[in-house]
mmCIF file of C-alpha atoms and ligand atoms in Angstrom:
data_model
loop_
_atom_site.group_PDB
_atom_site.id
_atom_site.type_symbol
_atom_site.label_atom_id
_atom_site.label_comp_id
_atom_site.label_asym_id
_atom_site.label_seq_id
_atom_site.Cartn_x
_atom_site.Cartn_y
_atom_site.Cartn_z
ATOM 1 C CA UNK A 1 28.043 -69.837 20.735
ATOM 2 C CA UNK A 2 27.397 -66.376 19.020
ATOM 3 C CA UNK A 3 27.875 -62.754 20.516
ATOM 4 C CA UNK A 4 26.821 -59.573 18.993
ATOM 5 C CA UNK A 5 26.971 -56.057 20.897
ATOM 6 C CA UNK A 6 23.804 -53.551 20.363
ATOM 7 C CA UNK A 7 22.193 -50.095 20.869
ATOM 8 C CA UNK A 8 19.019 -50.332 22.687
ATOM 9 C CA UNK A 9 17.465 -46.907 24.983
ATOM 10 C CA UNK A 10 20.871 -45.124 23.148
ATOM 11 C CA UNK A 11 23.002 -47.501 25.437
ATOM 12 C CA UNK A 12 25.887 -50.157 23.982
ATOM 13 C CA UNK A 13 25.176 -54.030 25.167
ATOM 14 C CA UNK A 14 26.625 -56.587 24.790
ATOM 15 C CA UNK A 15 24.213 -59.970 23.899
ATOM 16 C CA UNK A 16 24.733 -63.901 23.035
ATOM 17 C CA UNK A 17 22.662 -64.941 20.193
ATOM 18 C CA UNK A 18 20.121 -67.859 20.635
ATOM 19 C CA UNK A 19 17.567 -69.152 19.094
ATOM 20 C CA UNK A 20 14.896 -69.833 21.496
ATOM 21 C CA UNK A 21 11.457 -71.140 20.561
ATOM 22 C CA UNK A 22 12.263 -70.775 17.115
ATOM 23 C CA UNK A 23 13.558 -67.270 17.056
ATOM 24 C CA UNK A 24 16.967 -65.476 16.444
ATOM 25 C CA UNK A 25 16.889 -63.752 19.756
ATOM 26 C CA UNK A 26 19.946 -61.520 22.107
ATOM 27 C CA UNK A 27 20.292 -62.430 25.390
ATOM 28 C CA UNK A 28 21.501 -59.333 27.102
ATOM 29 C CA UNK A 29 24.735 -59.331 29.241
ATOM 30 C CA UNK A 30 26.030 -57.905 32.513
ATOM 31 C CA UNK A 31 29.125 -58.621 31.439
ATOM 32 C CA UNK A 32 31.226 -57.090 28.149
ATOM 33 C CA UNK A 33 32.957 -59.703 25.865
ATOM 34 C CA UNK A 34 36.251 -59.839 25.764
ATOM 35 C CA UNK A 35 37.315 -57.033 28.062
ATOM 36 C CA UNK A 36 35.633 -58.533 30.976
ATOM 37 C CA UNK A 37 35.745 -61.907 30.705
ATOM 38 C CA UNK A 38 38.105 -63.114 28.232
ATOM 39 C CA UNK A 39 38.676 -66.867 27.536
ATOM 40 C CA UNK A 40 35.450 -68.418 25.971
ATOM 41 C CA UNK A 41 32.160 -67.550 24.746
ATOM 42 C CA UNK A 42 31.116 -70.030 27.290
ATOM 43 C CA UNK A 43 31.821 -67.935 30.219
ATOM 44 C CA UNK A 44 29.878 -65.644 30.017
ATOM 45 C CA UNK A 45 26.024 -67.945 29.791
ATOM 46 C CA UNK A 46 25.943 -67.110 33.645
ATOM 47 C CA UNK A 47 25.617 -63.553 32.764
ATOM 48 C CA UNK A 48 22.306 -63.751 31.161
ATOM 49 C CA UNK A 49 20.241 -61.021 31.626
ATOM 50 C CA UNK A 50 16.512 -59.767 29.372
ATOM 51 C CA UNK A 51 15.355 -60.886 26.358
ATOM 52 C CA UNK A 52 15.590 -58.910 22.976
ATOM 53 C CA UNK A 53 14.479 -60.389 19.254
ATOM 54 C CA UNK A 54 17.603 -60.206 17.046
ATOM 55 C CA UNK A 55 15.445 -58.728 14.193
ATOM 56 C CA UNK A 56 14.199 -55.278 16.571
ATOM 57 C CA UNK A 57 18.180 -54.776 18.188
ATOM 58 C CA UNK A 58 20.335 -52.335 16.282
ATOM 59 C CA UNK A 59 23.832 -54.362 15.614
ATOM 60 C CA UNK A 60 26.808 -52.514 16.608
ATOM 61 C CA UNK A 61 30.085 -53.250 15.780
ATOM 62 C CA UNK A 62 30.929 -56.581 17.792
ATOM 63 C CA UNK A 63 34.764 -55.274 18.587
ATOM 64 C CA UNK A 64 36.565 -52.210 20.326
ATOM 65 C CA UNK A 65 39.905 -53.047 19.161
ATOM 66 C CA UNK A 66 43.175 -51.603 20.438
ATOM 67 C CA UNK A 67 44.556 -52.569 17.149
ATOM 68 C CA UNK A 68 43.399 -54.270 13.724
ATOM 69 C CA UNK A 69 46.150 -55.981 12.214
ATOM 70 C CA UNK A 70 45.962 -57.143 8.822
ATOM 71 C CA UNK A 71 47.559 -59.755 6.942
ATOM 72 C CA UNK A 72 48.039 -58.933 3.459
ATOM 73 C CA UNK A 73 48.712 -61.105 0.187
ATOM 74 C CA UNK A 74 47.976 -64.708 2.117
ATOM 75 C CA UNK A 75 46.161 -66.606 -0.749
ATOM 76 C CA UNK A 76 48.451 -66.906 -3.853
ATOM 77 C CA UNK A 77 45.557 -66.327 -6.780
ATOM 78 C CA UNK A 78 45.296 -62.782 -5.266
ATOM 79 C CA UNK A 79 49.165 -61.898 -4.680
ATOM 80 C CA UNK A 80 48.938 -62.812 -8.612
ATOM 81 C CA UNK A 81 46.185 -60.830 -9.270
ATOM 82 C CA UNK A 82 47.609 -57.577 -7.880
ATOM 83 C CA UNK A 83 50.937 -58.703 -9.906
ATOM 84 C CA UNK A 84 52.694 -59.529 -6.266
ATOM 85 C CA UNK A 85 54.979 -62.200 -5.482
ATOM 86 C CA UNK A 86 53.879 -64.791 -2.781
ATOM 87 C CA UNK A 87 55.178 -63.424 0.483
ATOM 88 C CA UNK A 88 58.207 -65.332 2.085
ATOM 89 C CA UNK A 89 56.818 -64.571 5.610
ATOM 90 C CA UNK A 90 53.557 -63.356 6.972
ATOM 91 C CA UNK A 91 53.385 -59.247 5.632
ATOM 92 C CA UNK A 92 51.500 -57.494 8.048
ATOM 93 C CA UNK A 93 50.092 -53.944 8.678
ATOM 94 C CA UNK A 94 47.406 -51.716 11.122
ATOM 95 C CA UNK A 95 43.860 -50.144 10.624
ATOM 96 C CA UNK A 96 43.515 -47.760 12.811
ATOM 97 C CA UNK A 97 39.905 -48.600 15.237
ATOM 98 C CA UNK A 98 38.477 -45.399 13.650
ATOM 99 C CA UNK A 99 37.922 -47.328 10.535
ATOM 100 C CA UNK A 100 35.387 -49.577 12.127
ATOM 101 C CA UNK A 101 32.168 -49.966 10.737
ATOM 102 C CA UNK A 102 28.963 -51.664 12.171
ATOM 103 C CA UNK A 103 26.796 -53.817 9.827
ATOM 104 C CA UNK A 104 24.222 -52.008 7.871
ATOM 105 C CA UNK A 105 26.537 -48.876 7.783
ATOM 106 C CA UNK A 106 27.828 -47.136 4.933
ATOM 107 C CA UNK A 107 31.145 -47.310 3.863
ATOM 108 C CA UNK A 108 31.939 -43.915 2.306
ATOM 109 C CA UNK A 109 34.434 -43.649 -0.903
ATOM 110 C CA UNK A 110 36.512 -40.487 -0.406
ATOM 111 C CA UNK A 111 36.828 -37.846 -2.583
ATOM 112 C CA UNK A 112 40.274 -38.486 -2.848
ATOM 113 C CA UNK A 113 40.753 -41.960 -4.129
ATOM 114 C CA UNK A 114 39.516 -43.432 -7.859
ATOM 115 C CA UNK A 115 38.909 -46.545 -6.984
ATOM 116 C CA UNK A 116 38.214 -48.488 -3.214
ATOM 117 C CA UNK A 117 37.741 -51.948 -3.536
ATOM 118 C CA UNK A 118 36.326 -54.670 -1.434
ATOM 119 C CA UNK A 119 38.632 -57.111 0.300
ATOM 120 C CA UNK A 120 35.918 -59.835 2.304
ATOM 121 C CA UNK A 121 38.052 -61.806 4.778
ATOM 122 C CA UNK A 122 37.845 -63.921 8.146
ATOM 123 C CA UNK A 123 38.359 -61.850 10.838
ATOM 124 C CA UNK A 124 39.555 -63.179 14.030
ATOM 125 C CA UNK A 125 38.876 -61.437 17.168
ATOM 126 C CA UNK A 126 41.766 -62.186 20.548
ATOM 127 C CA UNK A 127 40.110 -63.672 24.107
ATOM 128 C CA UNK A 128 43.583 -63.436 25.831
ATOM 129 C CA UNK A 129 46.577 -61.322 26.330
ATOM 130 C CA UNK A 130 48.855 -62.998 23.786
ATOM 131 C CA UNK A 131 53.164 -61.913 23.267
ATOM 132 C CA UNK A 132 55.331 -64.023 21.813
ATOM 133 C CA UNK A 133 53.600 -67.353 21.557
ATOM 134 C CA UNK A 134 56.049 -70.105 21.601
ATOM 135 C CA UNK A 135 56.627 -72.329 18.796
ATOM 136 C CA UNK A 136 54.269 -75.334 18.861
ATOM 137 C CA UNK A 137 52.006 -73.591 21.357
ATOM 138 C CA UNK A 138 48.400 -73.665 20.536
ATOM 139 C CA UNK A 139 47.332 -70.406 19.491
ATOM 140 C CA UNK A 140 43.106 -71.285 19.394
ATOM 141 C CA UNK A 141 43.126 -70.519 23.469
ATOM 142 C CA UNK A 142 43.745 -66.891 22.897
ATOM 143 C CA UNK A 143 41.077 -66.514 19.852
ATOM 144 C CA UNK A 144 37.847 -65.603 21.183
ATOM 145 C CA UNK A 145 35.855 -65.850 18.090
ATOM 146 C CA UNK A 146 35.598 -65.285 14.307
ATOM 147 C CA UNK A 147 33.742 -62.719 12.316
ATOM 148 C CA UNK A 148 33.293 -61.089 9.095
ATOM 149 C CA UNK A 149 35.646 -58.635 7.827
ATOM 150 C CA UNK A 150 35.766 -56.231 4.957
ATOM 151 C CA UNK A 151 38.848 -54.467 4.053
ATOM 152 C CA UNK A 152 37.938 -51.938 2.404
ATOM 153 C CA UNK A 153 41.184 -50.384 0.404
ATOM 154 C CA UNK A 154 42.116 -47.250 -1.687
ATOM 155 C CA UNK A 155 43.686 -49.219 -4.294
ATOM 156 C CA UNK A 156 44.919 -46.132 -6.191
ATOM 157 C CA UNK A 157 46.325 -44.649 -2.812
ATOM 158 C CA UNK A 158 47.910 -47.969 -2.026
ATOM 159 C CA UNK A 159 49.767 -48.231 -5.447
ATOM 160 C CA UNK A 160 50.777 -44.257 -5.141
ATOM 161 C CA UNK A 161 52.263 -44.227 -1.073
ATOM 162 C CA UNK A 162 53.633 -47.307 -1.401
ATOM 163 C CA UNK A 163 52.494 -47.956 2.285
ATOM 164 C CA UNK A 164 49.447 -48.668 3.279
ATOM 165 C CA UNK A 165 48.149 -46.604 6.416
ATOM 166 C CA UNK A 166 46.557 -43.949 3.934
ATOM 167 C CA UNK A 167 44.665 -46.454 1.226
ATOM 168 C CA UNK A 168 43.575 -48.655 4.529
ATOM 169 C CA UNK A 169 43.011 -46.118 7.071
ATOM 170 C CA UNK A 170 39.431 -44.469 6.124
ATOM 171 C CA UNK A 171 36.718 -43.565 8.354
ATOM 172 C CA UNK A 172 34.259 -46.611 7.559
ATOM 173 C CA UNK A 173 37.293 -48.825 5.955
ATOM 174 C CA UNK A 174 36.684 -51.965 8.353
ATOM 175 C CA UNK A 175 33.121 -53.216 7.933
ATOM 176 C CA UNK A 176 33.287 -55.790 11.334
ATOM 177 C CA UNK A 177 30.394 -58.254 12.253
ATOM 178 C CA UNK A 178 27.841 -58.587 12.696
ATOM 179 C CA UNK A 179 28.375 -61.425 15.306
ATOM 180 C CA UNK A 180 31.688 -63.128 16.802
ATOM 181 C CA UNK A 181 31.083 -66.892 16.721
ATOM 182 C CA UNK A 182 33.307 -69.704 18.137
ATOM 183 C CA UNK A 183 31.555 -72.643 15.953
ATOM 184 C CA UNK A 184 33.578 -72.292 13.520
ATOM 185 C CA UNK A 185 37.083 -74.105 12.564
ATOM 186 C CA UNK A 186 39.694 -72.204 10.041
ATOM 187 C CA UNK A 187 42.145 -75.282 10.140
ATOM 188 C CA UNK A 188 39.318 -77.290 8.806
ATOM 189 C CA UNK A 189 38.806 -75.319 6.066
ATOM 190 C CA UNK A 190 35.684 -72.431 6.216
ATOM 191 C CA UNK A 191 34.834 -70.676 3.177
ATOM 192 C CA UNK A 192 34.839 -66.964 2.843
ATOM 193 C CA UNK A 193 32.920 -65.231 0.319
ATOM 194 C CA UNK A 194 31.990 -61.622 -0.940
ATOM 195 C CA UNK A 195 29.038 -60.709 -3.317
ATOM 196 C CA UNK A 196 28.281 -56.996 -4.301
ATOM 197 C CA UNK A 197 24.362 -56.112 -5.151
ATOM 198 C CA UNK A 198 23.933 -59.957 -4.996
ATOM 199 C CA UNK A 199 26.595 -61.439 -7.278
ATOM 200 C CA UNK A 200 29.280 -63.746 -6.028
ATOM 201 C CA UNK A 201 32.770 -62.061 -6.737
ATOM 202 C CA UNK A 202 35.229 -63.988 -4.371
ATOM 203 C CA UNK A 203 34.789 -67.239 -3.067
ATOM 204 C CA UNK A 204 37.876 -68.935 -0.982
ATOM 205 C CA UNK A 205 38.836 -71.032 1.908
ATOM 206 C CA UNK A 206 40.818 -70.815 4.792
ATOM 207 C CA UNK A 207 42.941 -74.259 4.195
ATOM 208 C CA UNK A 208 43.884 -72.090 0.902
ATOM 209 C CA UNK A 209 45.877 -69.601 3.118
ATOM 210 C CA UNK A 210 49.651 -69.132 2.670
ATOM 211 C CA UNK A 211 50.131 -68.401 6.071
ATOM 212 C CA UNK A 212 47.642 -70.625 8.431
ATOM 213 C CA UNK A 213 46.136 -68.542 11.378
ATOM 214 C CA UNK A 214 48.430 -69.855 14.104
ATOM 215 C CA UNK A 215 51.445 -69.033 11.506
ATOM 216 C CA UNK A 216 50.200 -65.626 11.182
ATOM 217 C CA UNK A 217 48.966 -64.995 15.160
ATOM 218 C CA UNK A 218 52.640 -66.158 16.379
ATOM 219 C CA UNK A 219 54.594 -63.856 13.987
ATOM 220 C CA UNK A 220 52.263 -60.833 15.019
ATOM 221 C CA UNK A 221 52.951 -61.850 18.409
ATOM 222 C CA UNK A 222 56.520 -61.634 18.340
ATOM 223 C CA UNK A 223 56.241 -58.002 17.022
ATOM 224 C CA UNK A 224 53.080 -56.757 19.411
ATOM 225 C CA UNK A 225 51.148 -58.089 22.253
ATOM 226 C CA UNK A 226 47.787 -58.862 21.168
ATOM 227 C CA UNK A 227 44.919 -57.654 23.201
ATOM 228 C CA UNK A 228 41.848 -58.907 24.430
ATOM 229 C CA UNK A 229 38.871 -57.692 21.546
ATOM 230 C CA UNK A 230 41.801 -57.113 19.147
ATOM 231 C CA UNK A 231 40.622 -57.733 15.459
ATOM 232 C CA UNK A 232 42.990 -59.762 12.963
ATOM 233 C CA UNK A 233 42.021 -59.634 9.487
ATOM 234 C CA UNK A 234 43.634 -62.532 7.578
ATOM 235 C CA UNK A 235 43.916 -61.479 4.034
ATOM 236 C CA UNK A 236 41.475 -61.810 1.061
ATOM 237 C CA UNK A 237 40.920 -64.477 -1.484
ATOM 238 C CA UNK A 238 41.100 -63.579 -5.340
ATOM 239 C CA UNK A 239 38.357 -61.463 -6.938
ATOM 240 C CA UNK A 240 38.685 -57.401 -5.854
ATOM 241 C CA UNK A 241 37.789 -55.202 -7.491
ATOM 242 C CA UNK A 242 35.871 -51.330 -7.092
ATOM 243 C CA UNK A 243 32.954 -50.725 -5.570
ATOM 244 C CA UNK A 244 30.698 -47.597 -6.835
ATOM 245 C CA UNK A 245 28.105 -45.608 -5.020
ATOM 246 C CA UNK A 246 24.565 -47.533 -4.441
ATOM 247 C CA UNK A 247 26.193 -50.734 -3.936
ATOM 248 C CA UNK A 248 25.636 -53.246 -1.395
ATOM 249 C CA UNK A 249 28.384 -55.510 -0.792
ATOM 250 C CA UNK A 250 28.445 -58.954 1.546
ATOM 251 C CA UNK A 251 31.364 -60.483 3.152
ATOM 252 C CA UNK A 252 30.392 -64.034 4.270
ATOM 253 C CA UNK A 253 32.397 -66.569 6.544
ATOM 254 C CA UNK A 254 30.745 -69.574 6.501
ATOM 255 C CA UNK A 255 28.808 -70.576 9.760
ATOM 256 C CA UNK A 256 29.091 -66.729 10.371
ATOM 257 C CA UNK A 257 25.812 -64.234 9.621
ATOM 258 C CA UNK A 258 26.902 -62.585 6.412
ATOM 259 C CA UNK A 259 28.190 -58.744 6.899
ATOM 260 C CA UNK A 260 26.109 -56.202 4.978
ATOM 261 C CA UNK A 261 27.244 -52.520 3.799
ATOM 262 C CA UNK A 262 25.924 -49.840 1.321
ATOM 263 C CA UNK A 263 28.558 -48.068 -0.379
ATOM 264 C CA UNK A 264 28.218 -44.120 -0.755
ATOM 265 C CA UNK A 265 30.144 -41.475 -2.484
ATOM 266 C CA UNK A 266 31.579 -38.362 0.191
HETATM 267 MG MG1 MG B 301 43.184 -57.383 3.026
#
């Protein structure tokens, strides 16, 4: 099943997307995914509420996050292309949830960087309260859902602080969405892909990750508890590079609508 959340009358919802009769449409909630309800997708078809055509709803943002957490260099081609070695354990690090952007929203380069770059990656968004996992314990019962994720980076900032929370930290730095969907299966292999102004410019797979996601979910776990609606952004295949103002870039994870942002100078 797919959820989305949306404006309609100036209000937040939360909706599953259908098709019914042919048509992409949101069923409309009582109940909000994953605070409320947790667990699975599933749940929450007793909930159903009105009718709204996908097409006429304004998409939101699918998440509110506690945290983001980010895995970075976790396909080899791009550690190499950034001139990194391949990480001997998972390296991880935060965007803060004012960074989240809704699909169809621009994602501003400041003033103060040279060059942002896209980063298009699977997100992964938390069902269940999850601290220190166990080894060998399954982590897919405390993943909601996957998504689209773009992480959008100051690469100049980046090189210059030599942390992170500056050159990933932006107002409009994590393009999210626009729909969580639990069809989908990372271990299998799902392909992730970017495009900007319609040209493909990264193209990987999840069975290409250094770290595989229940790798990567334990070791955050053992350093924070994870959070129902907390977003986990699992690192980017080869191919960044800058985007420039009056570009439209794509992130899509296969079985997953495709994530769509303009790009805008401040
Ligand atoms: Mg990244």
């Amino acid at each position: 099943m797919k959820y989305c959340r949306f404006q309609l009358n100036g209000q937040a919802h939360y909706g599953l997307v259908e098709s019914v009769a042919g048509t992409e449409q949101i069923t409309r909630l009582l109940l909000s995914p994953p605070e409320d309800v947790g667990g699975d997708i599933e749940d929450l078809a007793s909930k159903r509420m009105d009718h709204i055509v996908l097409a006429e709803a304004k998409l939101l943002a699918p998440v509110r996050p506690s945290k983001i957490v980010c895995v970075g260099r976790n396909y080899r081609e791009h550690a190499a292309e950034l001139g990194n070695e391949v990480p001997q354990e998972p390296l991880i690090f935060l965007k803060p949830p004012s960074s989240l952007l809704g699909a169809g929203e621009k994602i501003c380069r400041p003033k103060i960087s040279r060059r942002v770059d896209y980063e298009g990656e699977l997100g992964v968004v938390i069902g269940r309260p999850c601290h220190k996992l166990a080894p060998g314990e399954d982590v897919r019962k405390y993943i909601l859902g996957y998504t689209c994720v773009n992480d959008v980076t100051a690469r100049d900032l980046q090189n210059k602080d030599g942390q992170w929370t500056r050159a990933k930290g932006f107002d409009t730095f994590c393009p999210v969405g626009p729909l969580v969907s639990d069809e989908i299966d990372p271990w299998s292999g799902t392909g992730v892909e970017t495009r900007v102004n319609g040209e493909l410019r990264q193209q990987g797979n999840t069975r290409d990750f250094i770290f595989p996601l229940d790798v990567a979910i334990r070791h955050i776990s053992e350093v924070m508890t994870l959070y129902p609606g907390d977003l986990i952004a699992t690192g980017t295949p080869q191919g960044v590079a800058p985007l420039a103002a009056g570009d439209v870039v794509e992130v899509t994870v296969e079985g997953v609508v495709t994530l769509r942002n303009p790009v805008v100078d401040e």
